[in-house]
Amino acid sequence: MARKTEIPSSYYGEPQKFDPTFRGPIHNRSCTDVLCCVIFIIVILGYIALGTVAWIHGDPRKVVYPTDSHGQFCGQQGTPNANKAILFYFNILQCANPAVLINLQCPTTQLCVSKCPDRFATYLDMQYNYRYNKSHWEYYRQFCKPGFDNPRKSVAQVLRDEDCPSMIVPSRPFLQRCFPDFITRNGTLTVANKTDFKDGLGKTRSVTDLRDAAKEDWTAILGGITALLDAKEVGIKIFEDYASSWYWILIGLVITMVVSLLFILLLRYTAGVLLWLVIFGVIAAVGYGIWHCYWEFSLLQGKPDADVTISDIGFQTDFRVYLQLSQTWLIFMISLAVIEAVVIIVLIFLRRRVRIAIALLKEGSKAIGYIMTALFYPIITFFLLAVCIAYWAVTAVFLASSGDAVYKVMSTQPKCQYANLTCDPETFNKTNVTKVCPGAQCTFAFYGGESVYHRYIFILQLCNLLIFLWLVNFTIALGQCTLAGAFASYYWALKKPGDIPACPLFASFGRAIRYHTGSLAFGALILSIVQFFRIILEYLDHKLKGAQNAFARFLLCCLKCCFWCLEHFIKFMNRNAYIMIAIYGKSFCTSAREAFFLLMRNVVRVAVLDKVTDFLLFLGKLLISGSVGVLAFFFFTRKIPVIQEEVPSLNYYWVPLLTVIFGSYLVAHGFFNVYAMCVDTLFLCFLVDLERNNGSAARPYYMSSELRSILNKKNVKSRPGKKK
């Protein structure tokens, strides 16, 4: 007979050895992962230097404000455009690519104006009316180049020199740029309530020509712009609703904080009841499903058409056809019976582990009750994350706006050999470009440069992203290690709360910063690299959406799936490694290895606790945000008679309602993240306690009496010696 292969006891590492001096998180510890700490500090200094260089070379006005054909900002103080903050396009129909409008690279003269046109007009009409009323020219000239004052100049010459636009159409400012004022009325596209207009040559054209002139993709942009312009009034109303209801929204979030706190504190009494109710509810629901399937099967048993098999009728788009077959209900009944049997068997064999999970949840509630300051630590994390995000965003904007003005030749002639070539506006008139391409101009195109700095701006943006991810993950790691140290201090106090050290949260934060910055940075770097590659894969996936290569898309999908799994595994391992660091003060790799083997030796307990905790926290978040949302709904819809007159007048009651619901979920999520960290820390301490101690007077168990009773463990009390 073949011998059965047995896994050696040391396969998942050696169990924790007893240390008589251990009394919770070690205070006399040394710095860990010093090299990574030094690298992390150097990277932060380099990041500050990068931000400084970007600040010196960048100018956010290049991103925020539009630029005219001469490279000047619209609305810039100290220039002729100081009172002209809106960009006007001479011929918006020449912007064939919809993206060029935002990137300021439309091949037509761009002029800064104080306001957009509010009427239809052409240069020909202006010349005709100028003989009778010069006010027409006074209005039209504000859309011409500064200094042009010859309304009698022929249309051909004006279009050649681009002194004035051939026509103007009613427009509205959007992103500080003039766009046609499109409005759809009864399914018909109009501009200023007109469906046709005269172009610069006197020809009558339809308003749809404005939309269709720049190809089909331009239509989508115009539709989006029109929708955004029409949404301006809605946005104003939403702002008014926030202005009048912010006080009540704040009250709703405060209520959420109080309810979340009470929910966590009461879990010591309700965790078991909630979980067992849900478990037996699932068993009862599946049992009812089995009975219902049997009932449907019995009704269809005698019908002649119901005996047809599923394979006989094949695939049907109407699912109701399958419900008329007895075989369908038989399959449903068997499937539900199998599920019911699996649930009951698993529950029978894992009942002790479920009880342990419930006891740990209750113990977590008690721990938070003794260390209430831990619930407010997420405020520090939120502040640090806000600083990281703000610095990254500002640096990215300054990097994107780094560069000098680049001018290119713009010609109305499609066959001009100099079109789109770089030019110098100061020497342009001395070249032969205007002779070869009459009417060509040297106009501003975009910001860029040919220096080493400008050539590597894309690389610098990638570095900005990677360091940003590193700092964000380090901030989260610092919070996890700090909370773990505080809650470990609670667990390893033999007599609670008397043995709990003073200010455990502050002491844990100090230990994490002073001794373990390198370890936290090491774990954060590993996670950041994986997230960085995930972002690159998402970018490539976005670029290859229209690709026809099925193998490339399949390979990319597999890589995305693998990196997603890897990211979540690293997050899980980092979390437990930080707990071990907070307790023992060892390096990241050592702590990760010990945590991994400790969890693998108790893999079933880990799975049960993880799922039970996730379920109860999800149930709590859903319950709290749903309850506060229902209360907010009755309040903002004036359905609470007692405080009807206190409700502010709103344009859309759903604006504060959705804000309260979403904000309540975020607040509850922040509170419950602390609670989840508490349970995970207590669980690892519990596993270490089981392996290190035996309940004797010298090695007592630190777990609660409820956990000891579940495991049939006892602490032997030391008896005083007999007196002689």
XYZ file of C-alpha atoms in Angstrom:
724
model
C 0.000 0.000 0.000
C 1.138 3.496 -0.791
C 2.084 5.518 2.225
C -0.032 8.584 2.919
C 1.948 11.801 2.537
C 1.671 13.972 5.610
C 2.340 17.679 5.768
C 5.066 18.338 8.347
C 4.127 20.387 11.366
C 6.609 23.086 10.360
C 5.124 23.456 6.860
C 3.333 26.653 7.851
C 6.067 27.802 10.197
C 6.721 27.082 13.836
C 4.041 28.030 16.394
C 4.630 31.061 18.550
C 7.083 30.375 21.380
C 6.479 31.513 24.923
C 8.299 34.646 26.054
C 7.891 35.322 29.790
C 8.728 39.012 29.328
C 6.026 39.641 26.718
C 3.190 41.820 28.010
C 1.688 43.259 24.841
C 3.195 45.635 22.251
C 6.924 45.736 22.894
C 8.147 49.141 24.071
C 11.899 48.528 23.917
C 12.202 48.147 20.164
C 14.639 49.301 17.486
C 14.233 50.904 14.071
C 13.293 48.521 11.240
C 13.953 48.667 7.484
C 16.254 51.665 7.902
C 17.408 51.590 4.263
C 13.828 51.876 3.007
C 13.238 54.689 5.494
C 16.232 56.613 4.097
C 15.063 56.023 0.522
C 11.558 57.147 1.453
C 12.850 60.390 2.974
C 15.040 61.036 -0.096
C 12.051 60.430 -2.382
C 9.938 62.884 -0.366
C 12.688 65.511 -0.671
C 12.901 64.770 -4.404
C 9.131 65.095 -4.654
C 9.335 68.510 -3.015
C 12.073 69.434 -5.507
C 9.910 68.206 -8.383
C 7.019 70.336 -7.175
C 9.339 73.336 -6.858
C 10.693 72.910 -10.416
C 7.173 72.459 -11.754
C 6.082 75.573 -9.881
C 8.956 77.573 -11.413
C 8.330 76.450 -14.998
C 4.575 75.948 -14.882
C 1.762 78.434 -15.113
C -1.745 77.167 -14.260
C -3.227 80.050 -16.228
C -2.242 78.129 -19.363
C -4.660 75.406 -18.313
C -7.382 77.538 -16.754
C -7.514 80.555 -19.063
C -7.880 80.515 -22.861
C -5.126 81.967 -25.044
C -5.623 84.052 -28.199
C -3.729 83.732 -31.473
C -0.973 86.015 -30.163
C -0.271 83.842 -27.097
C -1.880 86.227 -24.598
C -4.254 85.116 -21.845
C -7.813 86.296 -22.063
C -8.553 88.424 -19.002
C -4.904 88.791 -17.986
C -4.300 91.956 -15.997
C -1.799 94.442 -17.394
C -2.499 93.525 -21.037
C -4.960 94.813 -23.664
C -7.033 91.696 -22.834
C -7.553 92.661 -19.186
C -11.301 93.200 -19.675
C -11.681 90.520 -22.330
C -11.946 87.157 -20.572
C -13.743 85.126 -23.287
C -12.207 83.523 -26.377
C -14.008 84.051 -29.697
C -13.403 81.919 -32.823
C -13.574 83.753 -36.161
C -14.866 80.663 -37.951
C -15.809 77.905 -35.565
C -16.710 75.650 -38.509
C -13.004 75.276 -39.309
C -12.462 73.418 -36.040
C -12.790 70.028 -37.692
C -11.540 68.085 -34.681
C -13.793 68.519 -31.640
C -10.864 68.163 -29.249
C -9.050 71.229 -30.630
C -11.533 73.587 -29.046
C -10.434 72.649 -25.567
C -6.768 72.333 -26.542
C -6.746 75.783 -28.193
C -5.463 74.466 -31.535
C -8.370 75.361 -33.830
C -7.051 76.544 -37.247
C -8.828 79.887 -37.220
C -8.081 83.263 -35.709
C -8.860 83.333 -32.004
C -9.640 86.651 -30.352
C -10.284 87.689 -26.753
C -13.604 89.499 -26.348
C -15.540 90.919 -23.424
C -18.783 89.169 -24.383
C -20.079 86.681 -26.929
C -22.270 87.705 -29.896
C -25.974 87.833 -29.109
C -27.350 88.089 -32.675
C -26.930 86.832 -36.213
C -24.900 89.172 -38.418
C -22.587 89.023 -41.418
C -19.877 91.346 -42.617
C -21.907 92.017 -45.784
C -24.974 93.012 -43.765
C -22.848 95.264 -41.610
C -21.419 97.033 -44.670
C -24.918 97.561 -46.093
C -26.365 98.897 -42.816
C -23.269 101.011 -42.106
C -24.382 103.532 -44.696
C -27.544 104.247 -42.702
C -26.566 103.480 -39.120
C -22.966 103.361 -37.943
C -23.946 101.582 -34.724
C -23.938 98.308 -36.641
C -20.216 98.718 -37.210
C -19.616 99.700 -33.577
C -21.159 96.410 -32.495
C -19.462 94.282 -35.164
C -15.977 95.749 -34.708
C -15.630 94.329 -31.176
C -15.252 90.901 -32.804
C -12.578 92.141 -35.234
C -8.854 92.408 -34.676
C -7.830 95.357 -32.473
C -6.914 98.346 -34.556
C -8.962 97.373 -37.603
C -11.143 100.354 -38.517
C -12.048 100.037 -42.178
C -15.628 98.812 -42.542
C -15.482 99.506 -46.291
C -12.782 96.914 -46.905
C -14.038 94.192 -49.257
C -15.138 90.827 -47.933
C -12.513 88.991 -49.958
C -9.704 91.087 -48.454
C -11.112 90.785 -44.943
C -11.333 86.996 -45.223
C -7.844 86.815 -46.709
C -6.278 88.897 -43.944
C -8.711 87.583 -41.322
C -9.361 91.061 -39.999
C -12.972 90.269 -39.085
C -15.177 87.212 -38.969
C -17.335 86.703 -42.043
C -20.322 86.091 -39.777
C -21.261 85.922 -36.112
C -23.902 83.773 -34.504
C -25.606 84.050 -31.092
C -23.339 82.305 -28.592
C -22.953 81.607 -24.915
C -19.689 81.450 -22.934
C -18.691 77.942 -21.887
C -15.259 77.235 -20.391
C -14.575 80.903 -21.191
C -15.109 80.225 -24.900
C -17.945 81.303 -27.192
C -20.054 78.416 -28.458
C -23.235 78.655 -30.577
C -26.346 78.930 -28.415
C -27.979 75.675 -29.474
C -31.418 74.933 -28.074
C -33.617 72.004 -29.060
C -37.307 72.901 -29.266
C -39.786 70.114 -29.965
C -37.019 68.038 -31.478
C -35.776 70.850 -33.756
C -32.327 72.347 -33.335
C -32.409 76.147 -33.179
C -30.106 79.062 -32.480
C -31.853 82.156 -31.067
C -35.201 80.612 -32.078
C -34.090 80.435 -35.727
C -33.576 77.373 -37.862
C -31.651 79.112 -40.690
C -29.232 81.979 -41.118
C -27.073 83.760 -43.703
C -23.428 82.830 -43.947
C -20.599 85.249 -44.715
C -21.258 85.078 -48.469
C -24.957 85.856 -48.181
C -26.146 82.286 -48.697
C -29.060 81.045 -46.560
C -28.094 77.979 -44.583
C -29.753 75.765 -42.002
C -28.760 75.810 -38.356
C -27.989 72.121 -38.685
C -25.114 73.107 -40.990
C -23.365 74.546 -37.939
C -23.714 71.192 -36.305
C -22.932 68.994 -39.302
C -20.093 71.053 -40.759
C -17.511 69.480 -38.492
C -18.403 65.803 -39.080
C -20.338 63.346 -36.925
C -18.065 63.391 -33.901
C -18.455 67.185 -33.714
C -22.196 66.558 -33.339
C -21.614 64.660 -30.103
C -19.498 67.494 -28.737
C -22.115 70.082 -29.636
C -24.807 67.938 -28.071
C -22.773 67.639 -24.892
C -22.032 71.358 -24.828
C -25.692 72.161 -25.406
C -26.700 69.851 -22.575
C -24.142 71.447 -20.281
C -25.279 74.919 -21.213
C -28.893 73.960 -20.580
C -27.785 72.419 -17.285
C -26.403 75.742 -16.088
C -29.790 76.784 -14.715
C -30.161 73.400 -13.011
C -26.722 73.864 -11.457
C -27.730 77.248 -10.060
C -30.837 75.717 -8.519
C -28.792 72.884 -7.003
C -26.391 75.437 -5.505
C -29.368 77.288 -4.027
C -30.630 74.032 -2.505
C -27.250 73.402 -0.877
C -27.122 76.967 0.401
C -30.501 76.613 2.103
C -30.156 73.031 3.380
C -26.477 72.667 4.354
C -27.357 73.041 8.030
C -29.792 70.115 7.914
C -27.361 68.025 5.869
C -24.762 68.573 8.589
C -27.290 67.535 11.233
C -27.982 64.343 9.262
C -24.273 63.483 9.174
C -23.948 64.147 12.924
C -26.878 61.795 13.512
C -25.049 59.205 11.401
C -21.945 59.579 13.568
C -23.941 59.058 16.755
C -25.863 56.077 15.354
C -22.652 54.485 14.016
C -21.007 54.848 17.410
C -24.004 53.339 19.196
C -24.201 50.496 16.675
C -20.557 49.575 17.265
C -20.865 49.804 21.045
C -24.050 47.705 21.039
C -22.541 44.954 18.891
C -21.315 43.322 22.092
C -24.985 42.519 22.758
C -26.455 42.229 19.244
C -23.709 40.596 17.109
C -24.761 37.054 17.928
C -28.473 37.749 17.564
C -28.045 39.465 14.186
C -25.829 36.745 12.765
C -27.908 33.781 13.919
C -31.113 35.448 12.737
C -29.628 35.884 9.280
C -28.258 32.320 9.167
C -31.582 30.770 10.156
C -33.352 33.189 7.851
C -31.273 31.923 4.927
C -32.001 28.317 5.889
C -35.727 29.070 6.115
C -35.732 30.941 2.783
C -33.960 28.099 0.980
C -36.335 25.613 2.635
C -39.332 27.582 1.368
C -37.732 27.609 -2.094
C -37.463 23.808 -2.033
C -41.132 23.484 -1.046
C -42.251 25.940 -3.741
C -40.253 24.114 -6.420
C -41.784 20.799 -5.346
C -45.253 22.357 -5.463
C -44.705 23.706 -9.012
C -43.223 20.360 -10.069
C -46.279 18.505 -8.744
C -48.698 20.808 -10.586
C -46.901 20.340 -13.915
C -46.400 16.601 -13.473
C -49.706 15.619 -15.088
C -49.740 18.128 -17.961
C -48.752 16.679 -21.355
C -46.744 19.693 -22.594
C -44.781 19.960 -19.333
C -42.930 16.662 -19.839
C -40.785 18.128 -22.637
C -37.114 18.318 -21.675
C -35.013 21.460 -21.811
C -32.737 19.942 -24.456
C -35.763 19.359 -26.713
C -36.852 23.017 -26.839
C -33.279 24.361 -27.059
C -32.329 27.951 -26.310
C -35.237 30.382 -25.852
C -34.971 34.131 -25.259
C -38.239 34.111 -23.295
C -37.354 32.614 -19.908
C -41.035 32.014 -19.114
C -41.031 29.102 -21.565
C -38.728 27.136 -19.257
C -41.009 27.786 -16.276
C -43.699 25.729 -17.988
C -41.518 22.601 -17.869
C -41.519 20.229 -14.912
C -37.843 19.468 -15.500
C -36.945 23.110 -14.787
C -38.560 23.013 -11.354
C -36.960 19.641 -10.643
C -33.514 21.137 -11.363
C -34.315 24.128 -9.153
C -35.477 21.847 -6.335
C -32.384 19.639 -6.480
C -30.065 22.673 -6.615
C -31.710 24.316 -3.614
C -31.672 21.024 -1.702
C -27.935 20.711 -2.295
C -27.401 24.309 -1.147
C -29.512 23.694 1.947
C -27.582 20.547 2.798
C -24.220 22.276 2.303
C -25.253 25.211 4.500
C -26.475 22.952 7.308
C -23.416 20.653 7.174
C -20.998 23.604 7.119
C -22.884 25.199 9.992
C -22.726 21.979 12.037
C -18.982 21.574 11.587
C -18.103 25.274 11.855
C -20.473 26.237 14.665
C -17.619 26.658 17.148
C -15.681 28.897 14.738
C -18.798 30.973 14.123
C -19.177 31.384 17.887
C -15.511 32.444 18.111
C -16.086 35.036 15.384
C -19.114 36.405 17.230
C -17.153 36.542 20.488
C -14.332 38.460 18.780
C -16.866 40.909 17.340
C -18.231 41.491 20.828
C -14.714 41.880 22.193
C -13.986 44.445 19.469
C -16.977 46.455 20.580
C -15.672 46.416 24.163
C -12.196 47.484 23.021
C -13.568 50.510 21.174
C -15.602 51.341 24.257
C -12.347 51.633 26.236
C -10.370 53.386 23.443
C -12.967 55.820 22.069
C -10.311 58.116 20.576
C -9.603 55.462 17.935
C -12.935 56.274 16.247
C -11.702 59.773 15.453
C -8.294 58.778 14.093
C -9.719 58.588 10.504
C -9.903 62.401 10.661
C -6.082 62.482 10.782
C -5.897 59.999 7.901
C -8.390 62.065 5.907
C -6.354 65.229 6.484
C -3.083 63.584 5.401
C -4.756 62.083 2.326
C -6.202 65.499 1.440
C -2.694 67.004 1.621
C -1.293 64.248 -0.626
C -4.085 64.612 -3.173
C -3.814 68.409 -3.232
C -0.024 68.338 -3.685
C -0.280 65.721 -6.458
C -3.003 67.658 -8.288
C -1.151 70.990 -8.058
C 2.114 69.392 -9.222
C 0.335 67.669 -12.118
C -1.258 70.964 -13.213
C 2.047 72.858 -13.027
C 3.820 70.097 -14.958
C 1.087 70.099 -17.594
C 1.336 73.876 -17.938
C 5.133 73.891 -18.188
C 6.457 75.159 -21.490
C 6.704 78.150 -23.758
C 4.219 79.315 -26.340
C 4.600 77.398 -29.620
C 3.440 79.155 -32.801
C 2.532 77.409 -36.039
C 1.710 78.491 -39.568
C -2.039 78.648 -40.140
C -3.265 78.853 -43.705
C -6.715 78.838 -45.242
C -5.283 77.079 -48.294
C -5.367 73.301 -47.878
C -2.291 72.725 -50.068
C 0.048 75.117 -48.274
C 3.402 73.361 -47.791
C 4.173 75.401 -44.660
C 0.906 74.614 -42.865
C 1.327 73.456 -39.239
C 5.078 74.148 -39.258
C 6.621 75.947 -36.282
C 7.159 79.660 -36.807
C 8.367 82.778 -35.008
C 5.805 85.621 -34.944
C 8.536 88.263 -34.698
C 10.303 87.190 -37.924
C 7.340 85.653 -39.748
C 6.671 88.683 -41.961
C 10.269 88.589 -43.198
C 9.937 85.039 -44.562
C 8.483 83.979 -47.920
C 5.642 81.981 -46.323
C 3.077 84.704 -47.015
C 4.178 84.806 -50.657
C 3.863 81.053 -51.166
C 0.682 80.809 -49.039
C -1.253 84.102 -49.268
C -3.220 84.829 -46.118
C -1.053 82.515 -43.952
C -0.473 83.636 -40.368
C 1.823 82.684 -37.525
C -0.584 81.996 -34.668
C -0.362 80.460 -31.215
C -0.896 76.659 -31.167
C -0.008 75.243 -27.749
C 2.556 75.239 -24.948
C 5.668 73.095 -25.202
C 9.432 73.174 -25.598
C 12.517 71.325 -26.778
C 14.628 71.445 -23.594
C 15.543 68.333 -21.590
C 12.966 69.285 -18.965
C 10.173 69.624 -21.508
C 11.088 66.371 -23.270
C 10.754 64.426 -20.011
C 7.562 66.008 -18.685
C 5.637 62.792 -19.378
C 8.196 60.786 -17.346
C 7.925 63.353 -14.558
C 4.133 62.976 -14.589
C 4.538 59.211 -14.174
C 6.946 59.795 -11.261
C 4.406 62.191 -9.769
C 1.753 59.488 -9.968
C 3.951 56.742 -8.479
C 5.120 58.863 -5.541
C 1.538 59.988 -4.953
C 0.404 56.355 -4.702
C 3.315 55.639 -2.351
C 2.413 58.507 -0.026
C -1.286 57.580 -0.014
C -0.572 53.940 0.820
C 1.943 54.992 3.483
C -0.705 57.208 5.102
C -3.167 54.306 5.162
C -0.461 51.967 6.511
C 0.378 54.436 9.280
C -3.282 54.505 10.329
C -3.560 50.714 10.325
C -0.364 50.248 12.353
C -1.408 52.935 14.841
C -4.848 51.396 15.425
C -3.368 47.901 15.630
C -0.937 48.967 18.354
C -3.708 50.611 20.375
C -6.068 47.619 20.201
C -3.235 45.156 20.878
C -2.559 47.089 24.089
C -6.153 46.371 25.063
C -5.973 42.642 24.302
C -2.714 42.015 26.157
C -3.967 43.738 29.318
C -4.637 40.837 31.698
C -6.937 42.878 33.923
C -9.140 45.126 31.795
C -9.342 48.081 31.944
C -6.878 48.492 34.800
C -3.840 47.177 32.872
C -4.585 49.152 29.679
C -1.755 51.724 29.310
C -2.562 55.431 29.294
C -3.101 57.070 25.875
C -2.646 53.823 23.897
C -3.486 55.460 20.560
C -0.948 58.281 20.957
C 1.735 55.858 22.181
C 1.106 53.542 19.234
C 1.302 56.451 16.768
C 4.642 57.514 18.269
C 6.075 53.989 18.006
C 4.963 53.630 14.390
C 6.521 56.950 13.331
C 9.707 56.626 15.375
C 10.623 53.008 14.728
C 8.701 51.689 11.728
C 8.545 54.381 9.064
C 10.814 52.241 6.879
C 8.677 49.101 7.288
C 5.461 50.950 6.534
C 7.082 52.614 3.522
C 8.344 49.219 2.302
C 4.883 47.669 2.353
C 3.336 50.781 0.815
C 5.894 50.759 -2.012
C 5.117 47.162 -2.976
C 1.407 47.938 -3.133
C 2.002 51.209 -5.011
C 4.022 49.500 -7.754
C 1.209 47.010 -8.350
C -1.379 49.809 -8.435
C 0.846 51.797 -10.805
C 0.954 48.914 -13.285
C -2.818 48.480 -12.923
C -3.322 52.115 -13.916
C -1.057 51.644 -16.947
C -3.023 48.545 -17.957
C -6.290 50.452 -17.619
C -4.845 53.198 -19.822
C -3.748 50.668 -22.461
C -7.150 48.984 -22.296
C -8.814 52.349 -22.901
C -6.568 52.974 -25.914
C -7.112 49.493 -27.380
C -10.892 49.442 -27.077
C -11.262 49.863 -30.829
C -8.470 47.443 -31.697
C -9.285 44.423 -33.838
C -6.597 42.197 -32.339
C -8.614 39.818 -30.161
C -5.497 38.147 -28.717
C -4.083 41.474 -27.486
C -7.373 42.354 -25.798
C -7.596 38.880 -24.229
C -4.010 39.110 -22.939
C -4.681 42.574 -21.526
C -7.825 41.327 -19.802
C -5.875 38.452 -18.209
C -3.162 40.820 -17.001
C -5.747 43.154 -15.486
C -7.375 40.239 -13.666
C -4.016 38.976 -12.336
C -2.931 42.389 -11.101
C -6.345 42.928 -9.475
C -5.960 39.671 -7.536
C -2.353 40.523 -6.683
C -3.330 43.959 -5.371
C -6.017 42.561 -3.083
C -3.692 39.816 -1.802
C -0.963 42.366 -1.021
C -3.490 44.592 0.760
C -4.538 41.629 2.914
C -0.946 40.661 3.705
C 0.141 44.242 4.398
C -2.739 44.735 6.815
C -1.752 41.705 8.877
C 1.966 42.511 8.614
C 1.306 45.971 10.077
C -0.504 44.335 13.002
C 2.505 42.123 13.716
C 4.814 45.144 13.391
C 2.691 47.042 15.918
C 2.888 44.132 18.375
C 6.432 42.800 18.030
C 8.309 45.663 16.335
C 10.004 43.457 13.726
C 10.828 44.278 10.090
C 8.219 44.195 7.352
C 9.350 40.949 5.706
C 9.638 39.113 9.025
C 6.260 40.373 10.200
C 4.603 39.493 6.873
C 6.061 35.981 6.968
C 4.989 35.364 10.573
C 1.517 36.763 9.931
C 1.111 34.633 6.802
C 2.107 31.383 8.524
C 0.014 32.230 11.576
C -3.049 32.728 9.369
C -2.333 29.615 7.305
C -2.213 27.527 10.479
C -5.731 28.818 11.220
C -7.071 29.237 7.696
C -10.627 28.075 8.468
C -10.957 30.471 11.392
C -9.633 33.268 9.147
C -12.203 32.545 6.445
C -15.124 32.371 8.885
C -14.157 35.529 10.777
C -13.508 37.455 7.559
C -16.902 36.631 6.079
C -18.810 37.145 9.326
C -17.140 40.531 9.892
C -17.691 41.671 6.296
C -21.335 40.684 6.460
C -22.084 42.397 9.766
C -20.264 45.593 8.762
C -22.039 45.690 5.407
C -25.340 45.131 7.185
C -24.514 47.944 9.618
C -23.554 50.410 6.866
C -26.677 49.541 4.911
C -28.878 49.819 7.993
C -27.454 53.163 9.129
C -27.328 54.903 5.742
C -30.779 53.518 4.859
C -32.339 54.620 8.150
C -30.865 58.111 7.972
C -31.895 58.297 4.320
C -35.509 57.404 5.139
C -35.538 59.996 7.915
C -34.111 62.610 5.525
C -36.720 61.701 2.897
C -39.606 62.255 5.306
C -38.011 65.484 6.501
C -37.248 67.104 3.131
C -40.628 66.045 1.688
C -42.413 67.690 4.674
C -43.996 64.454 5.893
C -43.062 64.973 9.553
C -45.858 67.213 10.918
C -43.935 68.345 13.997
C -41.153 70.102 12.069
C -42.846 70.866 8.755
C -42.239 74.593 9.029
C -38.517 74.082 9.693
C -37.956 72.456 6.294
C -36.240 74.882 3.863
C -37.815 75.664 0.504
C -36.083 73.524 -2.130
C -36.045 73.308 -5.918
C -35.089 69.625 -5.858
C -35.539 67.735 -2.586
C -33.375 64.895 -3.919
C -30.248 67.094 -3.818
C -29.887 67.191 0.000
C -31.436 63.718 0.262
C -28.795 62.025 -1.922
C -26.086 64.058 -0.195
C -27.230 62.835 3.217
C -27.442 59.199 2.057
C -24.018 59.235 0.377
C -22.423 61.169 3.246
C -23.991 58.827 5.808
C -22.517 55.823 4.048
C -19.058 57.424 4.005
C -19.264 58.357 7.701
C -20.410 54.848 8.647
C -17.677 53.396 6.435
C -15.042 55.426 8.297
C -16.287 54.270 11.715
C -16.594 50.639 10.660
C -13.109 50.594 9.133
C -11.768 51.303 12.610
C -13.948 48.521 14.003
C -12.761 46.077 11.311
C -9.134 46.900 12.140
C -9.925 46.302 15.797
C -11.421 42.866 15.111
C -8.500 41.849 12.854
C -5.985 42.918 15.509
C -7.803 41.063 18.277
C -8.024 37.994 16.056
C -4.263 37.846 15.455
C -3.642 38.446 19.147
C -6.101 35.648 19.912
C -4.232 33.226 17.630
C -0.895 34.187 19.195
C -2.444 33.789 22.655
C -3.576 30.250 21.816
C -0.126 29.197 20.623
C 1.960 30.937 23.308
C -0.003 30.289 26.492
C -1.553 27.274 28.223
C -3.683 28.801 30.982
C -1.229 28.170 33.814
C -0.412 30.766 36.416
C 2.854 31.545 34.630
C 1.308 31.521 31.146
C -2.322 32.650 31.474
C -4.653 33.207 28.558
C -5.371 36.870 27.802
C -8.579 36.137 25.858
C -11.977 36.941 27.280
C -13.845 34.489 29.482
C -16.409 33.935 26.694
C -13.693 32.838 24.270
C -12.179 30.558 26.916
C -15.541 28.930 27.570
C -16.096 28.327 23.825
C -12.674 26.650 23.556
C -12.988 24.896 26.914
C -9.908 26.723 28.179
C -9.318 27.862 31.740
C -6.833 30.021 33.570
C -5.424 28.304 36.650
C -5.366 30.707 39.558
C -2.224 30.685 41.677
C -2.916 29.626 45.239
C -1.122 31.329 48.135
C 1.121 29.080 50.203
C -0.209 27.614 53.451
C 0.807 29.307 56.655
C 2.744 27.255 59.106
